[in-house]
């Protein structure tokens, strides 16, 4: 998939190149994207960029390991942990209970050290007013023919404990349906708008806040490739958290090439302002080129009004 490849190049070859500069030959064209993850000062951010330059790789390694060192930094061959086949044959549409079971099961597998997580300090949640401090993530992917299950184990620098979130992509329907939840033990709470704000099209590629704040750059590339290659899915809003009217979608040409009802990604609305501001300001979107001043002004005016 061409789009997927160019985005992965833009997002991820840089960290890979940076971490293994000494021993990995640089892929063709990587110089063009070998830029540090810094704000372009586009004027899109509502708050000054968070400065985490004092934060060392040792701090990152030590804090990440508070989840239990035996659970992370695994050797791997596939970035996706295979699950046994779905118990119900010829299933068309998972039940909510089946979705919950998958979510609880992947949390347990993570706790048993039976998953392949990539760990990073995430860019999108660290910036702006979300937490404004390093946000630590462990992301793992699981699958069988019926479902892709994504797990996020997350904690912010001053947070008291690790929180568990999951996305289950039901692959037995056309299009697939994504369920979102927070998991506490065996209790699963489905969520809607809260997650939709950043996850407009399902799971997000790994975007580290700094090239050296990722546990395994090759694994980040592999997991992001799995995520970017997913079919376009539909966001499941639980009954107690239905979607409000999100207004008109963003129609900027540089974005709707991909983010449109018939594009690779779902349309973007004002509710997605936070990831739009961060990903464009930090040069991740659009992939592989920068907006012209006129496009930037158009985007800013759409976001601000
Ligand atoms: C402020 C934006 C934001 C919000 C709100 C948000 N997420 Fe995420 N989420 C992210 C980002 C960014 C990543 C990738 C992080 C990285 O770089 O490791 C991510 C990753 C994940 C992953 C791992 C798979 C993937 O997409 O990479 C899961 C599972 C997940 N989020 C679930 C949730 C759930 C459930 C909610 C709602 C309760 C939620 N998220 C709300 C930004 C957000
Ligand atoms: C060439 C296709 C392409 C173009 C053009 C593009 N995007 Fe994206 N965008 C993607 C893909 C693929 C992802 C998922 C990978 C990721 O998370 O980085 C994504 C992710 C995003 C996300 C995270 C939410 C989501 O949909 O997963 C936002 C926000 C976003 N893009 C904003 C923009 C904006 C704003 C523009 C225009 C200035 C733009 N993009 C242009 C392909 C594109």
XYZ file of C-alpha atoms and ligand atoms in Angstrom:
391
model
C 0.000 0.000 0.000
C 1.714 3.155 -1.251
C 0.132 5.628 1.156
C 0.885 3.420 4.103
C 4.496 3.076 3.102
C 5.117 6.793 2.614
C 3.547 7.563 5.966
C 5.586 4.947 7.720
C 8.664 6.380 6.094
C 7.786 9.825 7.347
C 6.760 8.733 10.809
C 9.116 6.053 11.650
C 12.229 5.633 9.615
C 13.533 8.706 11.352
C 13.551 7.163 14.829
C 14.913 3.965 13.336
C 17.700 5.844 11.583
C 18.432 7.901 14.679
C 18.695 4.965 17.033
C 20.722 2.742 14.790
C 22.564 5.399 12.838
C 25.822 3.563 13.341
C 24.818 0.110 12.156
C 21.828 0.402 9.817
C 22.264 1.620 6.245
C 20.025 4.629 5.684
C 17.022 3.944 3.443
C 16.897 6.001 0.268
C 15.307 9.391 0.846
C 15.557 9.147 4.611
C 17.619 12.336 4.805
C 14.555 14.253 3.755
C 12.628 13.045 6.798
C 15.522 12.778 9.261
C 14.306 15.699 11.314
C 13.990 15.925 15.060
C 10.453 15.784 16.466
C 10.117 19.512 17.129
C 7.369 22.060 16.787
C 7.393 23.950 13.503
C 5.921 26.936 15.361
C 3.087 26.942 12.864
C 0.847 28.909 15.201
C -1.560 25.953 15.405
C -0.696 24.964 18.976
C -2.805 26.666 21.635
C -0.070 26.274 24.254
C 3.728 26.546 23.964
C 5.288 23.181 23.031
C 6.123 21.106 26.128
C 9.878 21.053 26.661
C 10.955 17.558 27.693
C 14.625 18.052 26.777
C 15.679 17.525 30.427
C 14.098 14.081 30.297
C 16.722 11.400 29.596
C 16.502 8.018 27.934
C 17.443 6.504 31.328
C 14.454 8.253 32.936
C 12.273 6.804 30.185
C 13.619 3.277 30.624
C 13.274 3.384 34.412
C 9.750 4.825 34.417
C 8.492 2.471 31.687
C 9.738 -0.508 33.691
C 7.563 0.408 36.715
C 4.815 -1.526 34.901
C 6.903 -4.668 35.576
C 10.142 -5.163 33.626
C 9.145 -8.738 32.741
C 6.183 -7.451 30.696
C 8.085 -5.246 28.239
C 11.144 -5.130 25.947
C 10.601 -8.597 24.506
C 12.456 -10.231 21.669
C 10.024 -10.830 18.830
C 9.530 -12.114 15.318
C 5.967 -10.910 14.676
C 4.604 -7.656 16.169
C 1.160 -9.279 16.491
C 0.429 -11.888 19.160
C -1.756 -14.638 17.662
C -4.890 -15.615 19.584
C -6.738 -18.930 19.204
C -9.630 -18.933 16.672
C -12.902 -17.323 17.751
C -14.996 -20.000 19.535
C -18.237 -19.229 17.638
C -18.159 -20.486 13.992
C -19.218 -18.289 11.010
C -19.753 -15.340 13.292
C -21.212 -12.150 11.714
C -20.817 -9.449 14.314
C -19.236 -10.014 17.725
C -21.492 -9.543 20.743
C -20.568 -6.890 23.315
C -19.747 -9.687 25.762
C -17.358 -11.261 23.264
C -15.686 -7.882 22.744
C -15.320 -7.450 26.512
C -13.836 -10.930 26.858
C -11.150 -10.072 24.294
C -10.336 -6.865 26.168
C -9.989 -8.568 29.531
C -7.981 -11.378 27.966
C -5.350 -9.097 26.403
C -4.896 -7.223 29.696
C -4.243 -10.566 31.364
C -1.794 -11.616 28.620
C 0.093 -8.323 29.055
C 0.233 -8.819 32.840
C 1.569 -12.351 32.336
C 4.329 -11.028 30.090
C 2.800 -12.841 27.106
C 2.568 -9.894 24.677
C 4.970 -7.899 22.502
C 4.523 -4.274 23.578
C 6.338 -1.282 22.175
C 6.934 1.395 24.809
C 7.188 5.122 24.129
C 6.551 8.603 25.397
C 3.695 9.632 23.116
C 3.743 12.973 21.314
C 0.021 13.695 20.965
C -0.967 13.217 24.606
C 2.134 14.932 25.967
C 1.505 18.201 24.075
C -1.110 20.924 24.590
C -3.386 20.895 27.631
C -3.968 17.130 27.834
C -1.288 16.367 30.410
C 1.683 18.670 29.569
C 4.180 16.142 30.911
C 5.659 12.914 29.587
C 2.918 10.361 28.858
C 4.169 6.763 28.931
C 2.604 4.136 26.685
C 2.941 0.401 26.159
C 1.096 -0.660 22.992
C 0.498 -4.281 21.971
C -1.510 -5.912 19.164
C -3.270 -9.298 19.162
C -5.347 -11.008 16.507
C -7.251 -13.968 15.148
C -9.449 -14.100 12.044
C -12.407 -12.509 13.846
C -10.739 -9.598 15.621
C -7.742 -7.322 15.933
C -7.265 -6.267 19.538
C -5.132 -3.299 20.528
C -3.981 -2.686 24.092
C -2.674 0.547 25.585
C -1.197 0.530 29.084
C -0.615 4.148 29.999
C 0.614 6.348 32.826
C 1.641 9.976 33.021
C 4.824 11.071 34.804
C 3.003 12.109 38.003
C 0.283 9.448 37.680
C -0.300 6.979 40.501
C -0.937 3.844 38.470
C -0.981 2.315 35.009
C -4.361 2.488 33.267
C -5.551 -0.087 30.700
C -7.370 0.812 27.460
C -8.331 -1.342 24.534
C -9.681 -1.135 21.008
C -11.314 -4.251 19.583
C -11.749 -4.213 15.836
C -14.520 -6.624 14.875
C -13.355 -8.052 11.535
C -16.477 -10.187 11.008
C -18.512 -7.244 9.675
C -18.163 -5.044 6.595
C -16.828 -2.458 7.347
C -15.145 -3.620 10.551
C -16.386 -1.981 13.764
C -14.081 -0.549 16.464
C -15.064 -0.799 20.142
C -13.259 1.393 22.701
C -13.046 0.848 26.436
C -11.217 1.394 29.666
C -10.569 -1.844 31.581
C -10.248 -2.145 35.345
C -9.609 -5.743 36.355
C -12.484 -7.629 34.752
C -14.668 -4.531 34.475
C -14.955 -3.091 30.961
C -16.415 0.369 30.395
C -17.200 1.211 26.746
C -16.392 4.797 25.713
C -17.418 7.096 22.868
C -16.552 10.741 22.190
C -13.841 10.666 24.822
C -11.794 8.367 22.569
C -13.161 9.596 19.220
C -11.494 12.995 19.871
C -8.143 11.462 18.895
C -9.134 8.139 17.294
C -11.164 9.358 14.324
C -10.312 6.315 12.195
C -9.462 3.580 14.630
C -6.033 2.893 16.108
C -3.263 5.488 15.670
C 0.290 4.923 14.516
C 3.007 5.232 17.165
C 4.208 8.860 17.324
C 6.999 9.159 19.904
C 7.572 12.582 21.482
C 11.292 12.184 20.798
C 13.179 9.741 18.617
C 15.036 8.208 21.574
C 11.917 7.804 23.741
C 10.845 4.515 22.184
C 11.860 1.061 23.411
C 12.310 -0.663 20.056
C 12.180 1.428 16.881
C 11.827 -1.596 14.583
C 8.859 -2.826 16.624
C 7.298 0.662 16.462
C 7.607 0.502 12.661
C 6.065 -2.982 12.549
C 3.157 -2.129 14.858
C 2.478 1.127 13.004
C 2.487 -0.738 9.719
C -0.117 -3.150 11.067
C -2.185 -0.167 12.220
C -1.903 1.893 9.030
C -2.733 -1.159 6.886
C -6.008 -1.815 8.725
C -9.170 -1.504 6.640
C -11.180 1.675 7.225
C -13.511 0.885 10.101
C -16.574 2.348 11.774
C -16.405 3.831 15.285
C -18.837 2.157 17.691
C -20.523 4.664 20.002
C -22.071 2.963 23.043
C -25.756 3.649 23.719
C -25.003 5.752 26.795
C -22.473 7.870 24.883
C -23.898 8.529 21.382
C -22.188 10.887 18.913
C -23.387 14.484 19.058
C -23.629 16.524 15.830
C -19.994 17.083 14.944
C -20.748 19.810 12.404
C -19.045 20.107 9.028
C -15.950 18.083 8.157
C -12.567 19.636 7.353
C -12.428 20.206 3.585
C -8.806 21.376 3.197
C -7.565 19.783 -0.043
C -4.253 18.730 1.501
C -6.194 16.579 3.980
C -9.323 15.301 2.220
C -7.172 13.434 -0.277
C -7.017 10.845 2.494
C -9.385 11.987 5.264
C -12.744 11.752 3.495
C -15.827 9.534 3.442
C -14.380 7.615 0.496
C -10.721 8.058 1.513
C -8.213 5.879 3.402
C -9.114 7.594 6.689
C -12.415 8.907 8.033
C -13.281 12.635 7.717
C -11.992 15.004 10.414
C -14.225 17.328 12.445
C -13.642 20.109 14.999
C -13.806 17.473 17.732
C -10.441 16.261 16.336
C -8.755 19.655 16.786
C -6.208 18.412 19.303
C -4.520 15.720 17.173
C -4.874 17.952 14.081
C -3.021 20.828 15.773
C -0.279 18.559 17.134
C 0.282 16.329 14.086
C 0.360 19.252 11.647
C 2.501 21.459 13.905
C 5.041 18.679 14.458
C 5.213 17.985 10.743
C 3.583 14.513 10.732
C 0.523 15.582 8.709
C 0.163 15.799 5.810
C 2.751 13.035 5.348
C 5.892 14.003 3.475
C 5.186 17.677 2.861
C 4.453 20.921 4.655
C 1.378 23.068 4.202
C 1.840 26.343 2.318
C 1.249 29.507 4.373
C -2.136 29.892 2.639
C -3.178 26.326 3.517
C -1.972 26.824 7.077
C -4.057 29.999 7.351
C -7.103 28.164 6.003
C -6.631 25.338 8.509
C -6.086 27.757 11.396
C -9.197 29.720 10.541
C -11.281 26.517 10.337
C -9.945 25.375 13.721
C -10.433 28.766 15.386
C -13.993 29.486 14.230
C -5.445 12.941 23.461
C -5.618 11.978 22.366
C -6.106 10.590 22.703
C -7.273 10.254 23.343
C -8.333 11.170 23.908
C -7.311 8.807 23.355
N -6.207 8.298 22.737
Fe -5.751 6.339 22.492
N -3.970 6.836 21.638
C -3.584 8.120 21.360
C -2.276 8.070 20.726
C -1.499 9.291 20.247
C -1.900 6.712 20.634
C -0.566 6.149 20.104
C 0.427 6.430 21.218
C 1.869 6.134 20.951
O 2.575 6.900 20.297
O 2.333 5.146 21.532
C -3.000 5.975 21.224
C -3.038 4.598 21.325
C -4.103 3.876 21.788
C -4.173 2.425 21.789
C -3.124 1.476 21.227
C -3.401 1.221 19.748
C -3.090 2.455 18.916
O -4.055 3.149 18.527
O -1.906 2.762 18.710
C -5.361 2.089 22.353
C -5.869 0.680 22.594
C -6.032 3.315 22.718
N -5.241 4.391 22.356
C -7.287 3.371 23.313
C -7.921 4.552 23.652
C -9.207 4.596 24.313
C -10.035 3.392 24.710
C -9.504 5.919 24.490
C -10.720 6.524 25.177
C -10.933 6.088 26.544
C -8.388 6.690 23.942
N -7.463 5.833 23.437
C -8.330 8.076 23.939
C -4.276 9.279 21.618
C -5.453 9.347 22.313
C -1.550 10.709 2.127
C -2.701 10.542 2.980
C -2.893 11.567 4.096
C -2.970 12.940 3.991
C -2.853 13.790 2.739
C -3.245 13.430 5.324
N -3.312 12.387 6.198
Fe -3.673 12.507 8.185
N -3.421 10.473 8.371
C -3.160 9.607 7.340
C -2.956 8.280 7.884
C -2.674 7.025 7.077
C -3.086 8.389 9.272
C -2.922 7.266 10.299
C -1.487 7.115 10.665
C -1.122 7.970 11.834
O -1.732 7.804 12.871
O -0.188 8.764 11.696
C -3.408 9.767 9.545
C -3.698 10.270 10.794
C -4.136 11.548 11.044
C -4.674 12.004 12.288
C -4.901 11.142 13.515
C -6.331 10.647 13.498
C -6.560 9.568 12.470
O -7.278 9.816 11.492
O -6.010 8.484 12.636
C -4.978 13.315 12.138
C -5.605 14.224 13.166
C -4.596 13.700 10.805
N -4.098 12.594 10.158
C -4.725 14.970 10.293
C -4.420 15.331 8.982
C -4.545 16.672 8.483
C -5.036 17.866 9.295
C -4.154 16.630 7.176
C -4.051 17.793 6.218
C -3.272 18.928 6.692
C -3.798 15.246 6.870
N -3.979 14.496 8.003
C -3.394 14.785 5.642
C -3.095 9.943 6.010
C -3.099 11.237 5.491
